[in-house]
Each structure stands twice: as C-alpha cells, then as structure tokens.
CSV table of C-alpha atoms in Angstrom, one decimal:
chain,number,residue,atom,x,y,z
A,1,MET,CA,2.6,-2.6,6.6
A,2,SER,CA,-5.6,-4.6,13.4
A,3,ALA,CA,-6.5,-8.2,14.2
A,4,SER,CA,-3.9,-10.9,14.6
A,5,GLU,CA,-3.6,-12.6,11.2
A,6,SER,CA,-1.3,-14.9,9.4
A,7,GLN,CA,-0.6,-14.9,5.7
A,8,HIS,CA,-4.1,-16.4,5.0
A,9,SER,CA,-5.3,-13.0,6.1
A,10,LEU,CA,-2.6,-10.4,5.7
A,11,PRO,CA,-0.5,-9.4,8.7
A,12,LYS,CA,-0.5,-6.2,10.5
A,13,ASN,CA,2.5,-4.5,9.0
A,14,LEU,CA,5.5,-4.8,6.8
A,15,PHE,CA,8.5,-4.7,9.1
A,16,PRO,CA,7.4,-3.5,12.5
A,17,HIS,CA,9.4,-1.2,14.8
A,18,HIS,CA,6.7,-0.4,17.3
A,19,THR,CA,5.5,-1.8,20.6
A,20,PRO,CA,1.8,-2.2,21.5
A,21,ALA,CA,0.3,1.0,22.6
A,22,ALA,CA,-0.5,1.1,26.3
A,23,ALA,CA,-3.8,2.6,27.4
A,24,SER,CA,-3.4,5.8,29.4
A,25,SER,CA,-5.7,6.5,32.4
A,26,SER,CA,-3.9,9.6,33.7
A,27,THR,CA,-4.3,13.1,32.5
A,28,GLU,CA,-0.9,14.1,33.9
A,29,GLU,CA,1.9,14.6,31.4
A,30,SER,CA,4.6,12.0,31.6
A,31,LYS,CA,8.1,13.5,31.5
A,32,ASP,CA,11.4,11.9,30.7
A,33,ALA,CA,14.7,12.6,32.5
A,34,ASN,CA,15.2,15.7,30.5
A,35,GLY,CA,11.8,17.1,31.3
A,36,MET,CA,10.4,16.4,27.8
A,37,THR,CA,6.9,15.1,27.4
A,38,LYS,CA,7.0,11.3,26.6
A,39,LEU,CA,5.2,10.1,23.5
A,40,PRO,CA,2.8,7.1,23.9
A,41,ASN,CA,4.2,3.7,23.4
A,42,GLY,CA,4.5,2.6,19.8
A,43,VAL,CA,4.8,6.1,18.2
A,44,ILE,CA,7.6,6.2,15.7
A,45,LEU,CA,9.3,9.5,14.8
A,46,ASP,CA,10.1,10.4,11.2
A,47,LYS,CA,13.5,11.5,10.1
A,48,ASP,CA,12.5,15.1,10.7
A,49,GLY,CA,11.8,14.3,14.4
A,50,LYS,CA,8.0,14.5,14.0
A,51,PRO,CA,5.6,11.6,14.6
A,52,CYS,CA,5.4,9.4,11.5
A,53,ARG,CA,1.8,8.4,10.9
A,54,LEU,CA,2.7,5.8,8.3
A,55,CYS,CA,5.1,4.2,10.7
A,56,THR,CA,2.7,4.0,13.7
A,57,SER,CA,-0.3,1.9,14.5
A,58,ALA,CA,-3.8,3.4,14.6
A,59,ALA,CA,-4.0,2.7,18.4
A,60,SER,CA,-0.7,4.5,19.1
A,61,TRP,CA,-1.7,7.4,16.9
A,62,ARG,CA,-5.1,7.7,18.7
A,63,ASN,CA,-3.2,7.8,22.0
A,64,LEU,CA,-0.9,10.5,20.6
A,65,THR,CA,-3.8,12.7,19.5
A,66,LYS,CA,-5.6,12.1,22.8
A,67,GLN,CA,-2.5,13.2,24.7
A,68,ALA,CA,-2.2,16.4,22.6
A,69,LYS,CA,-5.9,17.2,23.2
A,70,THR,CA,-5.5,16.5,27.0
A,71,GLN,CA,-2.5,18.8,27.2
A,72,THR,CA,-4.3,21.6,25.3
A,73,ALA,CA,-7.4,21.2,27.5
A,74,ALA,CA,-5.2,21.4,30.6
A,75,SER,CA,-3.5,24.5,29.4
A,76,THR,CA,-6.8,26.2,28.6
A,77,ALA,CA,-8.2,25.2,32.0
A,78,THR,CA,-5.2,26.7,33.7
A,79,ALA,CA,-5.5,30.0,31.9
A,80,THR,CA,-9.2,30.1,32.6
A,81,ALA,CA,-8.7,29.4,36.3
A,82,ALA,CA,-6.2,32.2,36.5
A,83,ALA,CA,-8.7,34.7,34.9
A,84,THR,CA,-11.8,33.8,37.0
A,85,THR,CA,-12.7,33.0,40.5
A,86,THR,CA,-15.6,30.7,39.4
A,87,THR,CA,-15.1,27.2,40.6
A,88,ALA,CA,-14.7,24.9,37.7
A,89,PRO,CA,-16.6,21.6,37.6
A,90,LYS,CA,-14.7,18.5,38.2
A,91,PRO,CA,-13.8,16.7,35.0
A,92,THR,CA,-15.7,13.5,34.3
A,93,PRO,CA,-14.1,10.4,33.2
A,94,ASP,CA,-13.7,10.1,29.4
A,95,SER,CA,-16.2,7.5,28.4
A,96,THR,CA,-16.1,8.3,24.7
A,97,PRO,CA,-15.8,5.0,22.7
A,98,LEU,CA,-12.8,4.4,20.5
A,99,PRO,CA,-13.5,5.6,17.0
A,100,GLN,CA,-14.1,2.9,14.4
A,101,SER,CA,-11.5,2.5,11.6
A,102,ARG,CA,-12.5,4.3,8.4
A,103,ASP,CA,-11.6,3.7,4.8
A,104,ASP,CA,-11.3,7.5,4.0
A,105,CYS,CA,-8.5,8.2,6.6
A,106,PRO,CA,-4.8,8.1,6.1
A,107,PRO,CA,-3.5,4.5,6.6
A,108,ASP,CA,-1.5,3.5,9.6
A,109,VAL,CA,1.5,1.2,9.5
A,110,GLU,CA,-0.8,-1.9,9.7
A,111,ALA,CA,-3.2,-0.9,6.9
A,112,LEU,CA,-0.2,0.1,4.7
A,113,GLY,CA,1.4,-3.2,5.4
A,114,ARG,CA,-1.6,-5.3,4.5
A,115,SER,CA,-2.1,-3.5,1.2
A,116,THR,CA,1.6,-3.8,0.4
A,117,TRP,CA,1.7,-7.6,1.0
A,118,THR,CA,-1.3,-8.0,-1.3
A,119,PHE,CA,0.6,-6.1,-4.0
A,120,LEU,CA,3.9,-7.9,-3.5
A,121,HIS,CA,2.4,-11.4,-3.5
A,122,SER,CA,0.3,-10.5,-6.5
A,123,LEU,CA,3.5,-9.3,-8.2
A,124,THR,CA,5.1,-12.7,-7.7
A,125,ALA,CA,1.9,-14.5,-8.9
A,126,SER,CA,2.1,-12.6,-12.2
A,127,TYR,CA,5.9,-13.1,-12.6
A,128,PRO,CA,7.0,-15.3,-15.6
A,129,VAL,CA,7.4,-19.0,-15.1
A,130,LYS,CA,10.9,-18.5,-16.5
A,131,ALA,CA,12.2,-14.9,-16.4
A,132,THR,CA,14.6,-13.5,-19.0
A,133,GLN,CA,17.7,-11.6,-17.8
A,134,GLU,CA,16.0,-8.4,-18.7
A,135,GLN,CA,12.9,-9.3,-16.6
A,136,GLN,CA,15.1,-10.3,-13.7
A,137,GLY,CA,17.0,-7.0,-13.9
A,138,GLU,CA,13.8,-5.0,-13.9
A,139,MET,CA,12.5,-6.8,-10.8
A,140,ARG,CA,15.8,-6.5,-9.0
A,141,THR,CA,15.7,-2.7,-9.7
A,142,PHE,CA,12.1,-2.5,-8.5
A,143,LEU,CA,12.9,-4.2,-5.2
A,144,LYS,CA,15.9,-1.9,-4.6
A,145,ILE,CA,13.7,1.2,-5.3
A,146,PHE,CA,10.8,-0.2,-3.3
A,147,SER,CA,13.0,-0.8,-0.3
A,148,ARG,CA,14.1,2.9,-0.3
A,149,LEU,CA,10.8,4.6,-1.2
A,150,TYR,CA,8.4,2.6,1.0
A,151,PRO,CA,6.5,5.2,3.1
A,152,CYS,CA,7.3,3.6,6.5
A,153,TRP,CA,11.0,4.5,6.5
A,154,VAL,CA,11.9,2.2,9.4
A,155,CYS,CA,10.2,-0.7,7.6
A,156,ALA,CA,12.1,0.1,4.4
A,157,ASP,CA,15.4,0.1,6.3
A,158,ASP,CA,14.5,-3.3,7.9
A,159,PHE,CA,13.7,-4.8,4.5
A,160,ARG,CA,17.0,-3.6,3.0
A,161,THR,CA,18.9,-5.0,6.0
A,162,TRP,CA,17.1,-8.4,5.6
A,163,MET,CA,17.9,-8.6,1.8
A,164,ALA,CA,21.5,-7.7,2.5
A,165,GLU,CA,22.2,-10.5,4.9
A,166,PRO,CA,26.0,-11.1,4.6
A,167,ASN,CA,25.7,-14.8,3.7
A,168,GLY,CA,23.6,-13.9,0.7
A,169,ARG,CA,20.7,-16.2,1.6
A,170,ASN,CA,18.1,-13.4,1.4
A,171,GLU,CA,19.0,-12.0,-2.0
A,172,PRO,CA,16.0,-12.0,-4.3
A,173,ARG,CA,15.7,-15.2,-6.3
A,174,LEU,CA,14.3,-14.1,-9.6
A,175,ALA,CA,15.0,-16.9,-12.1
A,176,GLY,CA,11.2,-17.7,-12.3
A,177,ARG,CA,7.9,-17.5,-10.6
A,178,ALA,CA,8.4,-20.5,-8.3
A,179,ASP,CA,11.6,-19.2,-6.8
A,180,PHE,CA,10.4,-15.6,-6.6
A,181,GLY,CA,7.1,-16.6,-4.9
A,182,THR,CA,8.9,-18.7,-2.3
A,183,TRP,CA,11.4,-15.9,-1.6
A,184,MET,CA,8.6,-13.4,-1.1
A,185,CYS,CA,6.8,-15.9,1.2
A,186,GLU,CA,10.1,-16.2,3.2
A,187,ALA,CA,10.3,-12.4,3.5
A,188,HIS,CA,6.7,-12.4,4.8
A,189,ASN,CA,7.5,-15.1,7.3
A,190,GLU,CA,10.3,-13.0,8.7
A,191,VAL,CA,7.7,-10.5,9.7
A,192,ASN,CA,5.5,-13.2,11.1
A,193,ARG,CA,8.4,-14.4,13.3
A,194,LYS,CA,9.0,-10.9,14.6
A,195,LEU,CA,5.3,-10.5,15.5
A,196,GLY,CA,5.3,-13.9,17.2
A,197,LYS,CA,2.7,-15.2,14.7
A,198,LYS,CA,2.4,-18.5,12.9
A,199,GLU,CA,4.5,-18.9,9.8
A,200,PHE,CA,2.9,-19.6,6.5
A,201,ASP,CA,3.7,-22.9,4.7
A,202,CYS,CA,5.5,-21.5,1.6
A,203,ARG,CA,4.7,-24.7,-0.3
A,204,LEU,CA,1.2,-23.3,-0.6
A,205,TRP,CA,2.0,-19.8,-1.7
A,206,GLU,CA,0.6,-20.3,-5.3
A,207,GLU,CA,-2.8,-21.6,-3.9
A,208,ARG,CA,-3.0,-18.6,-1.6
A,209,TRP,CA,-1.9,-15.9,-4.1
A,210,ARG,CA,-2.3,-17.2,-7.7
A,211,THR,CA,-4.6,-20.2,-8.3
A,212,GLY,CA,-6.9,-20.2,-5.3
A,213,TRP,CA,-7.4,-23.0,-2.8
A,214,LYS,CA,-8.0,-26.5,-4.1
A,215,ASP,CA,-11.1,-26.9,-2.1
A,216,GLY,CA,-12.8,-24.3,-4.3
A,217,ARG,CA,-13.5,-21.7,-1.6
A,218,CYS,CA,-12.2,-19.0,-3.9
A,219,ASP,CA,-14.2,-20.0,-7.0
C-alpha cells in the first residue's frame, strides 16, 4: 500500500504507519526496559500481537527474519558450546547480498499499496460521467467496506479517519467521474504528503489514469 515514486509511478504504500528500517550490524539482542526483545524499526504488529507482514515494508520484514535467525543461531551455538570443549570458529561477517524482490512472494505493505492505487484510480476512470443515486450508493458502500477489509489494518484505520474528517471535506464525492477522480487523487496526495513526496496535479488525473498522456507516450 520500493523506490521513491509520485503518482506518475505508484507510491510505496497506502497509508503508512512505519518508519524506515535501520540496518543492524550487531548480533546482540536489543532489549527494551521490560527485558523484551525489540523488533526492528518499521515492523507493525497485527491485532493479535504478531508481526503483520502486509503492514510492514519488505526491508523491515527482512530485518525481522534476520533477527530471528541470528537469535536461533546464537541459542544453538550456546547449547553446542556447553556440550563440547571444541573451540568454535569465530563467526565471519555476513556478506550475503540482500535478496531481490520476487513476484511469487507475499506482498509487503508497499507492493500492496501500489496494486491498490492502480485498482482505485482505475475504478474512478470507469465511473459514470454522471452517476445515478443507485450507483453513488453502491460506490459509497464499497468504500466503507474497503476501508474496513483492507489487509493492512493500520492503513484501513487511517483511510477511515481521513474520510471522516469532522468538517466533511473528505467525504467521497460521487456525483460523477470528474468529482470522484479528483477526490481519489486528493486521497492519494494525502499519502504523498505523509511520505514527504511531491503531490500530483489532480487536474491531470484523467490523462494519468483514463485517457493517457496527450504527448502519446501511452499509445
């Protein structure tokens, strides 16, 4: 919901709740004030208290799995040292290159967000020029359901909060394609602002998502 991109190339995530993952160069476990092992920066917990893969960036998830493997290796080494007098070789620095992203792995929060924005903007592009009351009601219902079932639960909460702005300025504008497309672009720009990225000119949303650019690059 990952290179830095604006709406010309879909952004990293939908509504982010994570901080950039910090690279770890130590094999020692980091403990908090309660003696609990700290999770790497950017790892978001699900409602059941377990790490949420769909809410976390790929970099943060790799750091989490690396941390788990390091702890397991340390425990194994301790047990082995206690059972033998053989001097264990000194560990060598981990020079394994970071794995390349794959298309056949579960998505992280960024891949999920990119796919979702493609779907949502395409939805506005196919919306009627002038929507009937029934069509408006169906889309309003969809947005309510979407904002509750989106797999990244913190992102879903954030989207609902944004739509429920007390002054009503962020309520879905569903009278027709132009209003709906501009509203979706504004929702997307809210994410861009949170990420510190350049906002998209919403006057151009139809060229980007429906008709293609006037210079013919999409033909």
